[in-house]
Coordinates of C-alpha atoms in Angstrom, one line a residue:
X1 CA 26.5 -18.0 -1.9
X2 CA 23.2 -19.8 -1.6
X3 CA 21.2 -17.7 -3.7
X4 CA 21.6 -19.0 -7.0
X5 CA 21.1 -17.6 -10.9
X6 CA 21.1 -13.9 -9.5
X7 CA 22.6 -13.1 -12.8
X8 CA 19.3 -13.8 -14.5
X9 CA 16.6 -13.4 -11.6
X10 CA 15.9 -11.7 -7.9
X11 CA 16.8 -13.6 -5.2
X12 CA 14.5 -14.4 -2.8
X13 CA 15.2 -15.2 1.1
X14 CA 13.1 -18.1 2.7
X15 CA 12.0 -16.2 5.8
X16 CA 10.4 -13.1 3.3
X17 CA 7.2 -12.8 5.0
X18 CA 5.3 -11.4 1.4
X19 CA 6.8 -13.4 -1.4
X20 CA 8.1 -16.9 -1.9
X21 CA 9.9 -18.8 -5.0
X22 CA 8.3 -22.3 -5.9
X23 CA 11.7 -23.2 -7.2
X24 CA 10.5 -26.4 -9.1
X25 CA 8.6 -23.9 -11.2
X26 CA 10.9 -21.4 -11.9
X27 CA 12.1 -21.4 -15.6
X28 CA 15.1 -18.9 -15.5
X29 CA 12.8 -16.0 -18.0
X30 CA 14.0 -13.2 -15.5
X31 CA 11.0 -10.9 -15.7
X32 CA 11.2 -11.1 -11.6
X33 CA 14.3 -9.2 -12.1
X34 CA 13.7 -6.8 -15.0
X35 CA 10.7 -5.0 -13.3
X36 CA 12.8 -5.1 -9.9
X37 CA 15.3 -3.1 -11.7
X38 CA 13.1 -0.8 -13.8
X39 CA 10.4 -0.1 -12.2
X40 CA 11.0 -0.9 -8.3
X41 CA 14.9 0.1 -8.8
X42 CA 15.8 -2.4 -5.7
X43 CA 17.8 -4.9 -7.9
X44 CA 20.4 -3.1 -8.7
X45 CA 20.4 -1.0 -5.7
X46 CA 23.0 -3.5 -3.9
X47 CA 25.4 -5.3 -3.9
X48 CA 25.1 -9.2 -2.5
X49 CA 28.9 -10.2 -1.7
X50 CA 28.1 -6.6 0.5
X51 CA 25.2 -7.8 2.3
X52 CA 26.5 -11.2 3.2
X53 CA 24.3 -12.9 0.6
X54 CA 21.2 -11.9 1.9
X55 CA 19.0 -10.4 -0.3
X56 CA 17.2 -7.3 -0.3
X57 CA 13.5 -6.9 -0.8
X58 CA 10.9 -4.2 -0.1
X59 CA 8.2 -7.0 -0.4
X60 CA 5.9 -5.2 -3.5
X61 CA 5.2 -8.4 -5.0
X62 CA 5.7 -7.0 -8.4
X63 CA 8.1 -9.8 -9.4
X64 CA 5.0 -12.0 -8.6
X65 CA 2.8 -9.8 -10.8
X66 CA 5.3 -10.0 -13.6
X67 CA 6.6 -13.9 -13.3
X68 CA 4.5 -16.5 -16.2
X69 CA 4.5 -19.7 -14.4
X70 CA 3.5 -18.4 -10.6
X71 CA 7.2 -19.6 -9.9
X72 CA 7.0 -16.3 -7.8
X73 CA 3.9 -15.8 -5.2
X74 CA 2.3 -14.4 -2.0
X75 CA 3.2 -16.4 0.8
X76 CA -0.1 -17.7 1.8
X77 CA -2.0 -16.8 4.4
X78 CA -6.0 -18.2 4.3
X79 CA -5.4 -21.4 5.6
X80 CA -4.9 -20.0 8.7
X81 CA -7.7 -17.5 8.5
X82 CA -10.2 -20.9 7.7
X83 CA -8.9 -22.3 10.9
X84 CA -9.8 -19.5 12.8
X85 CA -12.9 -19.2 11.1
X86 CA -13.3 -23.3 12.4
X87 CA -12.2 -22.1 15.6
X88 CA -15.7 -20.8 17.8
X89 CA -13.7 -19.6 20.2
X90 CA -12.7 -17.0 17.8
X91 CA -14.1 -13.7 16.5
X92 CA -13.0 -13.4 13.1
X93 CA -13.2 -9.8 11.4
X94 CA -12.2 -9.0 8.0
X95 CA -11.2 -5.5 6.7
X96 CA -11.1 -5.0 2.8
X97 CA -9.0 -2.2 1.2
X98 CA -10.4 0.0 -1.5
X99 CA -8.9 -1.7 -4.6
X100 CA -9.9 -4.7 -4.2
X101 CA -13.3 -4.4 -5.0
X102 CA -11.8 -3.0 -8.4
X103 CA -9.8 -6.4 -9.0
X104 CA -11.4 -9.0 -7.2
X105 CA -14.1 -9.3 -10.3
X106 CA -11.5 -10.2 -12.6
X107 CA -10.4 -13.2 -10.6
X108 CA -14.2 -14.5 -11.9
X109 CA -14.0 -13.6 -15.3
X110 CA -16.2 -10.1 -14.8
X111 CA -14.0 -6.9 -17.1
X112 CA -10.8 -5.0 -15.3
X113 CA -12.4 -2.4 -12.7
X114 CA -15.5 -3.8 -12.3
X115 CA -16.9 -2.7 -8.9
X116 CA -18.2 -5.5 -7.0
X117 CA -18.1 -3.9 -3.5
X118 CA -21.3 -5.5 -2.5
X119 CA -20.7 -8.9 -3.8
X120 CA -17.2 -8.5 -2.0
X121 CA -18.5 -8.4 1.3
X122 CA -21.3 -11.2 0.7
X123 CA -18.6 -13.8 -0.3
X124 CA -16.6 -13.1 2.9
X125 CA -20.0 -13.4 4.9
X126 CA -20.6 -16.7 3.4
X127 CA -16.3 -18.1 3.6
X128 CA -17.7 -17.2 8.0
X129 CA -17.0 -13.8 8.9
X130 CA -18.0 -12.9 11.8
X131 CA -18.2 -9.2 10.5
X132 CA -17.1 -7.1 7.4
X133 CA -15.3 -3.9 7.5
X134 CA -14.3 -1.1 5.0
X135 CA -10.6 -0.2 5.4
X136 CA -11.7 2.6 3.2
X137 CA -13.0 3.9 6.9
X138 CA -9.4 4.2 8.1
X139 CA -8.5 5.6 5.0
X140 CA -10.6 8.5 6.4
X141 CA -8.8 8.3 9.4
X142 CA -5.2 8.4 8.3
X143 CA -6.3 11.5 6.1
X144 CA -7.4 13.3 9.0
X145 CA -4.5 12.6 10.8
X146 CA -2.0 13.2 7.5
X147 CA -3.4 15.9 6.7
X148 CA -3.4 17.5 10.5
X149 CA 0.4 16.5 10.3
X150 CA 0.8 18.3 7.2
X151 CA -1.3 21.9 8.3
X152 CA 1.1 21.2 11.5
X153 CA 4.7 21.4 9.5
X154 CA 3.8 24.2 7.3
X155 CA 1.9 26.5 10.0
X156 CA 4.0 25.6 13.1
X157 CA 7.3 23.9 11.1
X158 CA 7.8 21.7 13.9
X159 CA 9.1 18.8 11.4
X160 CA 10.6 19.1 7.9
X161 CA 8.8 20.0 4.6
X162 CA 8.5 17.9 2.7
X163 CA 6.0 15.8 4.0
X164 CA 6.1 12.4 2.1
X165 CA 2.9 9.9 2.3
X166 CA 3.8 6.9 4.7
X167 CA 0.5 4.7 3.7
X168 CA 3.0 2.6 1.3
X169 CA 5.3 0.0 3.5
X170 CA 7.1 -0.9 0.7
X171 CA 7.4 2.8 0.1
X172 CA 8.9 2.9 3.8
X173 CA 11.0 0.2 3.6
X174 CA 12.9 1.4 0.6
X175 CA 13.2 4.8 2.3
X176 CA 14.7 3.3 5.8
X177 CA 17.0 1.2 3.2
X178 CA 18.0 3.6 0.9
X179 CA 17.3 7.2 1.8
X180 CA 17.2 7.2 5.8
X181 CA 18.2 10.9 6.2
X182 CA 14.6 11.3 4.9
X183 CA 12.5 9.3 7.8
X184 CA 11.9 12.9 9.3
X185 CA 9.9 13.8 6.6
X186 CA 7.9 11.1 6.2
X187 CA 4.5 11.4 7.4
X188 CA 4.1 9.5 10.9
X189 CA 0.5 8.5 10.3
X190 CA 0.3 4.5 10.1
X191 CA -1.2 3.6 6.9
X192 CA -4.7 2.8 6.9
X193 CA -4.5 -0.5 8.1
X194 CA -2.2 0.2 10.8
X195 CA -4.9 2.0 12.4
X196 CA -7.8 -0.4 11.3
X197 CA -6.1 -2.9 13.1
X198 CA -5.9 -1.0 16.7
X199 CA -9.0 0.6 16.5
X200 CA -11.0 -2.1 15.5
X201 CA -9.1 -4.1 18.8
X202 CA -9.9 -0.9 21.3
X203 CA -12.6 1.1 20.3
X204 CA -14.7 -1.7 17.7
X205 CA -14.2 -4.1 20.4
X206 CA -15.9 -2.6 23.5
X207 CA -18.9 -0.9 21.5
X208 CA -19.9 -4.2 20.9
X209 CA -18.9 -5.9 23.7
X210 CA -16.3 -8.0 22.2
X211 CA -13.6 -9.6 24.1
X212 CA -10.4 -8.3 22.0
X213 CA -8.5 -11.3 22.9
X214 CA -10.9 -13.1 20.6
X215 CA -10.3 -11.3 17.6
X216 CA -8.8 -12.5 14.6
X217 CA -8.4 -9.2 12.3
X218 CA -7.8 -10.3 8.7
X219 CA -6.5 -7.2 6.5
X220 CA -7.7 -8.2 2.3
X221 CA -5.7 -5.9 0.4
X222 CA -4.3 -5.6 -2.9
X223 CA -0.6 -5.4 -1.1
X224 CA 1.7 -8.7 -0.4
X225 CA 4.0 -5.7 1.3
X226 CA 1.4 -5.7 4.0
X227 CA 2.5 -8.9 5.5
X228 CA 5.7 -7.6 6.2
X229 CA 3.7 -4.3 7.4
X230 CA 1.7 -5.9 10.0
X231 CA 4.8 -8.2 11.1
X232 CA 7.1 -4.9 12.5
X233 CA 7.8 -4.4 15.7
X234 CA 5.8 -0.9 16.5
X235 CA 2.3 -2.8 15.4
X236 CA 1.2 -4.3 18.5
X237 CA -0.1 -1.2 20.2
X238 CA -3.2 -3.3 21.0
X239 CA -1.3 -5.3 23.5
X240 CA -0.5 -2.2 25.6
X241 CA -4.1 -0.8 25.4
X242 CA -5.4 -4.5 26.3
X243 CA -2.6 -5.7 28.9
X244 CA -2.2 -8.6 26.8
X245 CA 1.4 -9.5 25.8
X246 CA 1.9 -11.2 22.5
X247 CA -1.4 -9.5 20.9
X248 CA -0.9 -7.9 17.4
X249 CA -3.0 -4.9 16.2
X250 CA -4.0 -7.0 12.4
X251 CA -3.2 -10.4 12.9
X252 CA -3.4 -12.0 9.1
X253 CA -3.0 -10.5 5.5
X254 CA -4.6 -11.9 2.3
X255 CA -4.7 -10.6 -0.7
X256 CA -6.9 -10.3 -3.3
X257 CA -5.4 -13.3 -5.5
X258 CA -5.6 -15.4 -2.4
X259 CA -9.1 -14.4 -1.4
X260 CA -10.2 -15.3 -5.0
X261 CA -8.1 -19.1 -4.7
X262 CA -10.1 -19.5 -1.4
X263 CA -13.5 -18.6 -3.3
X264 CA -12.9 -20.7 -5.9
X265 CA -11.9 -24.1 -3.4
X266 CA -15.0 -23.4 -1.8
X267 CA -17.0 -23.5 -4.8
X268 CA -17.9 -19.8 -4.2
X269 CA -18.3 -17.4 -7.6
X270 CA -19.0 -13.9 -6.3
X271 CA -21.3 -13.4 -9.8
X272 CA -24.2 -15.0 -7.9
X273 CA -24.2 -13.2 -5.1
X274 CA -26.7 -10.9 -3.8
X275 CA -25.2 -7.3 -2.8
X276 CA -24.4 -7.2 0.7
X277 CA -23.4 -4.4 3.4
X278 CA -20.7 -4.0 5.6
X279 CA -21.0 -3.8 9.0
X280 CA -22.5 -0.8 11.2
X281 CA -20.0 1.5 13.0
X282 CA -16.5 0.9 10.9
X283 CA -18.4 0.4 7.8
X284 CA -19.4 4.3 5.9
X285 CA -16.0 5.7 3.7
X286 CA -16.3 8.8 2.5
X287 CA -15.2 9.3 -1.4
X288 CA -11.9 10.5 -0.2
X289 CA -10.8 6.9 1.6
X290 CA -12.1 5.1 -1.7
X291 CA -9.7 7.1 -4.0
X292 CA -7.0 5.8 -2.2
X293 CA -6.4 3.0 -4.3
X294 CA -5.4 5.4 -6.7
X295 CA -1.9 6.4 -7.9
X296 CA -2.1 10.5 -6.4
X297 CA -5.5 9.3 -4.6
X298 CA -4.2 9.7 -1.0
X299 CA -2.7 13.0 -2.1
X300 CA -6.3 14.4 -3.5
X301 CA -8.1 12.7 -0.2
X302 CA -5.6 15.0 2.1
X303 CA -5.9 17.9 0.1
X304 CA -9.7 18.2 0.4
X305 CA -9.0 17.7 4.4
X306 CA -6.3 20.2 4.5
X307 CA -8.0 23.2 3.0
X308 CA -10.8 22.4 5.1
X309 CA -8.4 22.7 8.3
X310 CA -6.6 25.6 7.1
X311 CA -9.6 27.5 6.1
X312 CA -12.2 26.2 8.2
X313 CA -14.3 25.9 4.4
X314 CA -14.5 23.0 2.7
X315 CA -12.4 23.6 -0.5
X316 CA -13.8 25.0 -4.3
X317 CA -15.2 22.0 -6.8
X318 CA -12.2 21.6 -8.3
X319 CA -10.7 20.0 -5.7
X320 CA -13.3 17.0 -5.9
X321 CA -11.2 16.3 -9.3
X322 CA -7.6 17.3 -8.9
X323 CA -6.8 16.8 -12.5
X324 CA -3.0 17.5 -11.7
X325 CA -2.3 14.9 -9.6
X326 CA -4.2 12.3 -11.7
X327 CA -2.9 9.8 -14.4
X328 CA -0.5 7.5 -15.2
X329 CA 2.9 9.4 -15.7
X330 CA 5.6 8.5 -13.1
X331 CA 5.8 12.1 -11.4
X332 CA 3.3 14.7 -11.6
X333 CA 3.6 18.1 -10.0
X334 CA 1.2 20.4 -9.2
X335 CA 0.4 23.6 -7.1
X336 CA -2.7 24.5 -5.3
X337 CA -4.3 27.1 -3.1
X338 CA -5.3 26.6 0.9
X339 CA -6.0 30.2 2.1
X340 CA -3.9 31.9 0.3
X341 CA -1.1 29.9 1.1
X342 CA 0.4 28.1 -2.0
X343 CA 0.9 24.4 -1.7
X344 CA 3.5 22.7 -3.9
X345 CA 2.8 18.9 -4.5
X346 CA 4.2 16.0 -6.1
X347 CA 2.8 12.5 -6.9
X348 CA 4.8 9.5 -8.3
X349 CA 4.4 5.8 -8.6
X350 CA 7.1 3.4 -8.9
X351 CA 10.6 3.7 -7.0
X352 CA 12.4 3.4 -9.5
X353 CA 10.8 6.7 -10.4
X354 CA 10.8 7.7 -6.7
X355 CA 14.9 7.5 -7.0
X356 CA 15.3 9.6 -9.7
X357 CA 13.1 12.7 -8.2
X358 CA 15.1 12.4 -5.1
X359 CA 18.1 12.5 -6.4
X360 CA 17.3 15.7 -9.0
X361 CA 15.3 17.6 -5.5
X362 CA 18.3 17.2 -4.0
X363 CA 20.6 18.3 -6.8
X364 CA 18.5 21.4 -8.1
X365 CA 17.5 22.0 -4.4
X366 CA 13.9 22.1 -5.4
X367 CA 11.3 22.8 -2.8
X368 CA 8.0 20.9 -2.0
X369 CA 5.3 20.7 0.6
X370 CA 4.1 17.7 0.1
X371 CA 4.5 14.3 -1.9
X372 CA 2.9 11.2 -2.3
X373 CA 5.0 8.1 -3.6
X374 CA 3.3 4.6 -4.1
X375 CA 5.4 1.5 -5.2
X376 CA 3.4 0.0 -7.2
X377 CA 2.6 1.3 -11.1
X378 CA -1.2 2.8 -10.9
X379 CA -0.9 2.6 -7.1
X380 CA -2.7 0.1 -4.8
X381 CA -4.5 -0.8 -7.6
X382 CA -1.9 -2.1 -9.3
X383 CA -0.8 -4.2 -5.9
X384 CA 1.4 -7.2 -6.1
X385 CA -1.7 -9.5 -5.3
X386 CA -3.6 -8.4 -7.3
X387 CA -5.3 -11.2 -10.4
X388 CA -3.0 -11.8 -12.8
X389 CA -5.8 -11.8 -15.8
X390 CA -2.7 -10.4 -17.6
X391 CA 0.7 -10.9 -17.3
X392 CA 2.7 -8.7 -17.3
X393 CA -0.3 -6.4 -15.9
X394 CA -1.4 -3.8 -18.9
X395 CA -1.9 0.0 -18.1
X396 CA -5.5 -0.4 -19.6
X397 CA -6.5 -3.0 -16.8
X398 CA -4.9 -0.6 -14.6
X399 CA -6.6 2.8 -15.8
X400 CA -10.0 0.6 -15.5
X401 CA -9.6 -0.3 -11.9
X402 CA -8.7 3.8 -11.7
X403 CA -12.0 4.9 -13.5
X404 CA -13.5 2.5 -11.6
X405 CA -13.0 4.3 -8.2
X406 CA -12.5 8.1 -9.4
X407 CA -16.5 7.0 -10.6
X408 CA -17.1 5.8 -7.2
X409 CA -16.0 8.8 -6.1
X410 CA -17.8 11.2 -8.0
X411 CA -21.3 9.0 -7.2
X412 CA -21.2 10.2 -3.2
X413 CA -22.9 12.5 -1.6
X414 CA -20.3 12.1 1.4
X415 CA -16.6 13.3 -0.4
X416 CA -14.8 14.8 2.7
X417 CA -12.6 12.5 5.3
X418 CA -13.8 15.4 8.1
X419 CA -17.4 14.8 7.3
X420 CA -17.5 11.0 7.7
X421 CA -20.2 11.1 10.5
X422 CA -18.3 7.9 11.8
X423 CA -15.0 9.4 11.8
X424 CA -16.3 11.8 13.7
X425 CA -17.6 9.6 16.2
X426 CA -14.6 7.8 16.9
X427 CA -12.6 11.1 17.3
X428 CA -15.9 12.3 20.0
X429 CA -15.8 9.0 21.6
X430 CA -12.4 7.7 21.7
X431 CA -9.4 10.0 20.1
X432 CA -10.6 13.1 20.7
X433 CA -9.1 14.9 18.0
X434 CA -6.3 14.5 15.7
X435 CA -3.0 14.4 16.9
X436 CA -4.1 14.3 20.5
X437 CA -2.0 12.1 22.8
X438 CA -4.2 8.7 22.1
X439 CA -4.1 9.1 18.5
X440 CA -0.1 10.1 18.7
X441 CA -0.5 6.8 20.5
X442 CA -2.5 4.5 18.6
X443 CA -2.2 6.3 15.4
X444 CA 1.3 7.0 14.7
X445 CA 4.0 5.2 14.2
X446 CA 8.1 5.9 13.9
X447 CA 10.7 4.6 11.2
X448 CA 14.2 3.9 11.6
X449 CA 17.1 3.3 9.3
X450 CA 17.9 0.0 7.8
X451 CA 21.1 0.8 6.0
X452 CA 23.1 -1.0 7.2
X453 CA 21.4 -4.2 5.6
X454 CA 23.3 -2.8 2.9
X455 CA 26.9 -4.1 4.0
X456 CA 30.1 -1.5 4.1
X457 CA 29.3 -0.6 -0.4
X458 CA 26.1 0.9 1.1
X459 CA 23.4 2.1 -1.5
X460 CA 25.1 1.6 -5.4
X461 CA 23.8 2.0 -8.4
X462 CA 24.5 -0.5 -11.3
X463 CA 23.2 -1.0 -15.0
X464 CA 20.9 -2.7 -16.2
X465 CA 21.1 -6.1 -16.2
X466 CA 19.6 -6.9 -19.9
X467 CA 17.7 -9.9 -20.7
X468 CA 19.5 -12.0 -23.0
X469 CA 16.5 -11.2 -26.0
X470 CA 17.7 -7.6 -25.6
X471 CA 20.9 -7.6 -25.5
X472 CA 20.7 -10.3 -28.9
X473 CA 18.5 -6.9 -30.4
X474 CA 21.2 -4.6 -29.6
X475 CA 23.9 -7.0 -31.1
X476 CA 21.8 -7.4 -33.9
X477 CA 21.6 -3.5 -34.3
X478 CA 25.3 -2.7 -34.1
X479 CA 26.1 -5.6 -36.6
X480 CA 23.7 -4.3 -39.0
X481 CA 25.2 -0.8 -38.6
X482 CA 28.8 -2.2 -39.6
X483 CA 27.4 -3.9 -42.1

C-alpha cells in the first residue's frame, strides 16, 4: 500500500484536484483524520484494501482547516491566474462568493465577519482584473431555478420529494459515493458557480462584445471542493454554446486563503483600500444570494422564491428571518406555509450529520419536501479555504461570519432572487424563464453514481479511530474506576 500512517491520518491521493499533503511537514497529530471521521464521516466510510488503496475524498478541505503545521492545503491555483493576468491576450474575470467577504478580513488582521465587500473587489482590481463579479448574482439565479424545481415536484410530482440542495459539490460527491439511490432527489440546478461560469461565457460575453475564447473566469470562494467542481465532465457547456472544443465554463478556483497569500506577495493590505464596486450587469445580488454563505441560507433564499411562485405574493415578514432554519445545530426542522400548502423542511451541516438523518428518514420513513445539506460546519462560511486565524476553526468565528451576512441581509432594500432587476434581464434576454430548454441546458446539470469507487465491501461503517491522548483518558478513567 503506498499510502502510509492511515492508522493515524487521512490519506491523500497525488492527483486530488482540492487538497494536497506537504509531507515534509506533516507531524503524525492526526487532526486530518479526526474531523474526517466526526464531522465529514468519509474516514471511516471505507475500507482501503476494498478500493485498491486509493483513497476516498469528497474534497471539503476540512482536514486543511483542522491540520497545525499547513502539512494539509489547497492545491494552488494563483500562479496560474497571474499569468493570465500577464497574458494581454487574455480577459481575465473574477467571480467572488458570498463568504468571502466575511473571511477574507481576517487574513489582514481585521475581527471574524468583518464585511469587506468593497475592499474585496478593489484588491482584485489592483492584482489586474479585467472585471469583478458577484457570484452572489448566480446565487439569485440558482434560487430561481431551485426553487422552480421544487414548486415543479410538489405541484406536478414529476421527480421525487424530497428535494435535496445540490449547491454543495462535496455534498454531491458524498451522495454519488455513498447514497446513489438518492441522485433523483437531488436538485439538478448547478450550484451558483456552475452557472456563473456559462453565463458569464454566453450571455456576459456578447453584451460586451467580448470574445469568450479570451476569457479566463477565476471562481474566489470559500470552497477547495470547487476545484474538483469545476474539473467534472458536465461543466463545459460553454464549449457547445461557443463551438469551441476544449473550453471550460470556470476555468480556475482560488480560495479565499490563497487570494489573501497572493495579496500579501504583492505587498497588497486590503485595510487601505478605498471601497470599490463590482462590475455593471452580473454585479447587483439580492439579500437572498448573500445568505447563501450561511448554514440553512440557501434554504431561506428558496423559500422566499417559492412562496412567491406558488402564490404569486411575495411571502409574510417572517420569512425575511426564518428563525427555524437558522443556527448552529447539525439538523434543524421546520415547517412553513406556501398557499396553504404545508412545506416540511430540513437543514443540516456536516455529513457526518447528513448520514445519520438519512439513515433514521429512512428507518422511521419520515417525510420531507425539502432539505438543504452543506458539508462544511456553519456552511460556506465555514469553507475549507477559508483563514485559519484559528485552528481548529471556533464556532464564535463562525457565528460572526454568520451575523455578518444575516446583517447584510437585513440592510437591503432588494431581499427577493425574483426581484433582482438583473436576474430578470438575463431570463428577458437570454433564458427566457426558468426551466425553459436553455436554462435546462445551461443551467442544470445530472449526477451519477460513484460506488463503485468503493470496491466489492461497498459503503461500511467503522469506529472511531481515537487519537492516542483519548484513548490514554479513557485508560486512565477505567483504571481509576478499578481502583
Amino acid at each position: 500500500m503506498h499510502h502510509k500512517y492511515t492508522e493515524i491520518r487521512i490519506p491523500i491521493e497525488a492527483d486530488n484536484p482540492a487538497i494536497q499533503r506537504h509531507e515534509d511537514l506533516c507531524i503524525k497529530c492526526g487532526q486530518c483524520r479526526q474531523v474526517c471521521e466526526r464531522e465529514i464521516g468519509v474516514g471511516r466510510l471505507y475500507d482501503l484494501v476494498s478500493t485498491k488503496d486509493t483513497a476516498i475524498c469528497i474534497h471539503c478541505g476540512q482536514c486543511a482547516n483542522v491540520c497545525p503545521v499547513n502539512s494539509i492545503t489547497e492545491v494552488y491555483e494563483y500562479g496560474e491566474v497571474k499569468e493570465a493576468i500577464k497574458d494581454p491576450d487574455k480577459i481575465v474575470i473574477f467571480s467572488t462568493s458570498p463568504s468571502v467577504r466575511v473571511g477574507l478580513g481576517e487574513a489582514f488582521g481585521m475581527a471574524p465577519g468583518s464585511f469587506v465587500e468593497g475592499k474585496m473587489v478593489a484588491a482584485l482590481r489592483a492584482l489586474g482584473a479585467d472585471y469583478v463579479l458577484d457570484t452572489n448574482f448566480s446565487a439569485d439565479l440558482t434560487i430561481m431555478e431551485e426553487a422552480s424545481e421544487l414548486v415543479e415536484r410538489i405541484t406536478e410530482k414529476k421527480k421525487p420529494l424530497p428535494q435535496f440542495t445540490s449547491c454543495c459539490p462535496a455534498w454531491v460527491k458524498f451522495a454519488e459515493t455513498f447514497y446513489p439511490e438518492l441522485l433523483p432527489n437531488i436538485s439538478s440546478a448547478k450550484s451558483p458557480i456552475g452557472m456563473q461560469g456559462p453565463t458569464i461565457k454566453t450571455y456576459f460575453a456578447k453584451k460586451n462584445n467580448i470574445d469568450p475564447k479570451k476569457i479566463v473566469n477565476v471562481a474566489v470562494t470559500p470552497c477547495t471542493a470547487k476545484k474538483f467542481e469545476i474539473r467534472r465532465g458536465e461543466m463545459n457547456i460553454s464549449a457547445k454554446a461557443n463551438g469551441s472544443e476544449g473550453m471550460r465554463d470556470m476555468d480556475h478556483v482560488i480560495t479565499t486563503r490563497e487570494l489573501a497569500m497572493w495579496l500579501k506577495e504583492e505587498g497588497i493590505d486590503i485595510g487601505v483600500l478605498e471601497d470599490e464596486a463590482y462590475d455593471s450587469l452580473m454585479g447587483p445580488a439580492s439579500g437572498a444570494g448573500v445568505i447563501f454563505g450561511n448554514t440553512g441560507g440557501v434554504m431561506e433564499a428558496a423559500a422566499r422564491t417559492a412562496y412567491y411562485l406558488v402564490t404569486g405574493e411575495n411571502p409574510p415578514s417572517d420569512y425575511l428571518c426564518l428563525e427555524p432554519v437558522r443556527g448552529m445545530e447539525g439538523v434543524r426542522e421546520a415547517t412553513v406555509e406556501m398557499g396553504g400548502l404545508p412545506i416540511r423542511l430540513a437543514v443540516i451541516h456536516g455529513t457526518e450529520n447528513a448520514r445519520t438523518f438519512i439513515e433514521q428518514m429512512k428507518k422511521e420513513d419520515k417525510s420531507y419536501d425539502f432539505i438543504e445539506v452543506m458539508t462544511c460546519k456553519g456552511g460556506c462560511i465555514g469553507g475549507g479555504g477559508q483563514p485559519k486565524t484559528q485552528v481548529p476553526m471556533t464556532d464564535e468565528v463562525r457565528k460572526a461570519r454568520i451575523e455578518s451576512l444575516y446583517a447584510k441581509d437585513a440592510k437591503m432594500t432588494l431581499r427577493y432572487s425574483h426581484e433582482n432587476p438583473d436576474i430578470k434581464r438575463v431570463y428577458s434576454e437570454f433564458y427566457g424563464k426558468p426551466l425553459s430548454q436553455a436554462a435546462e441546458e445551461m443551467l442544470h446539470t445530472s449526477y451519477y453514481s460513484r460506488a463503485e469507487d468503493l470496491g466489492p465491501e461497498g459503503m461500511v461503517l467503522k469506529e472511531f479511530t481515537k487519537p492516542a491522548w483519548e484513548q490514554d483518558k479513557e485508560n486512565n478513567e477505567a483504571n481509576q474506576e478499578k481502583e
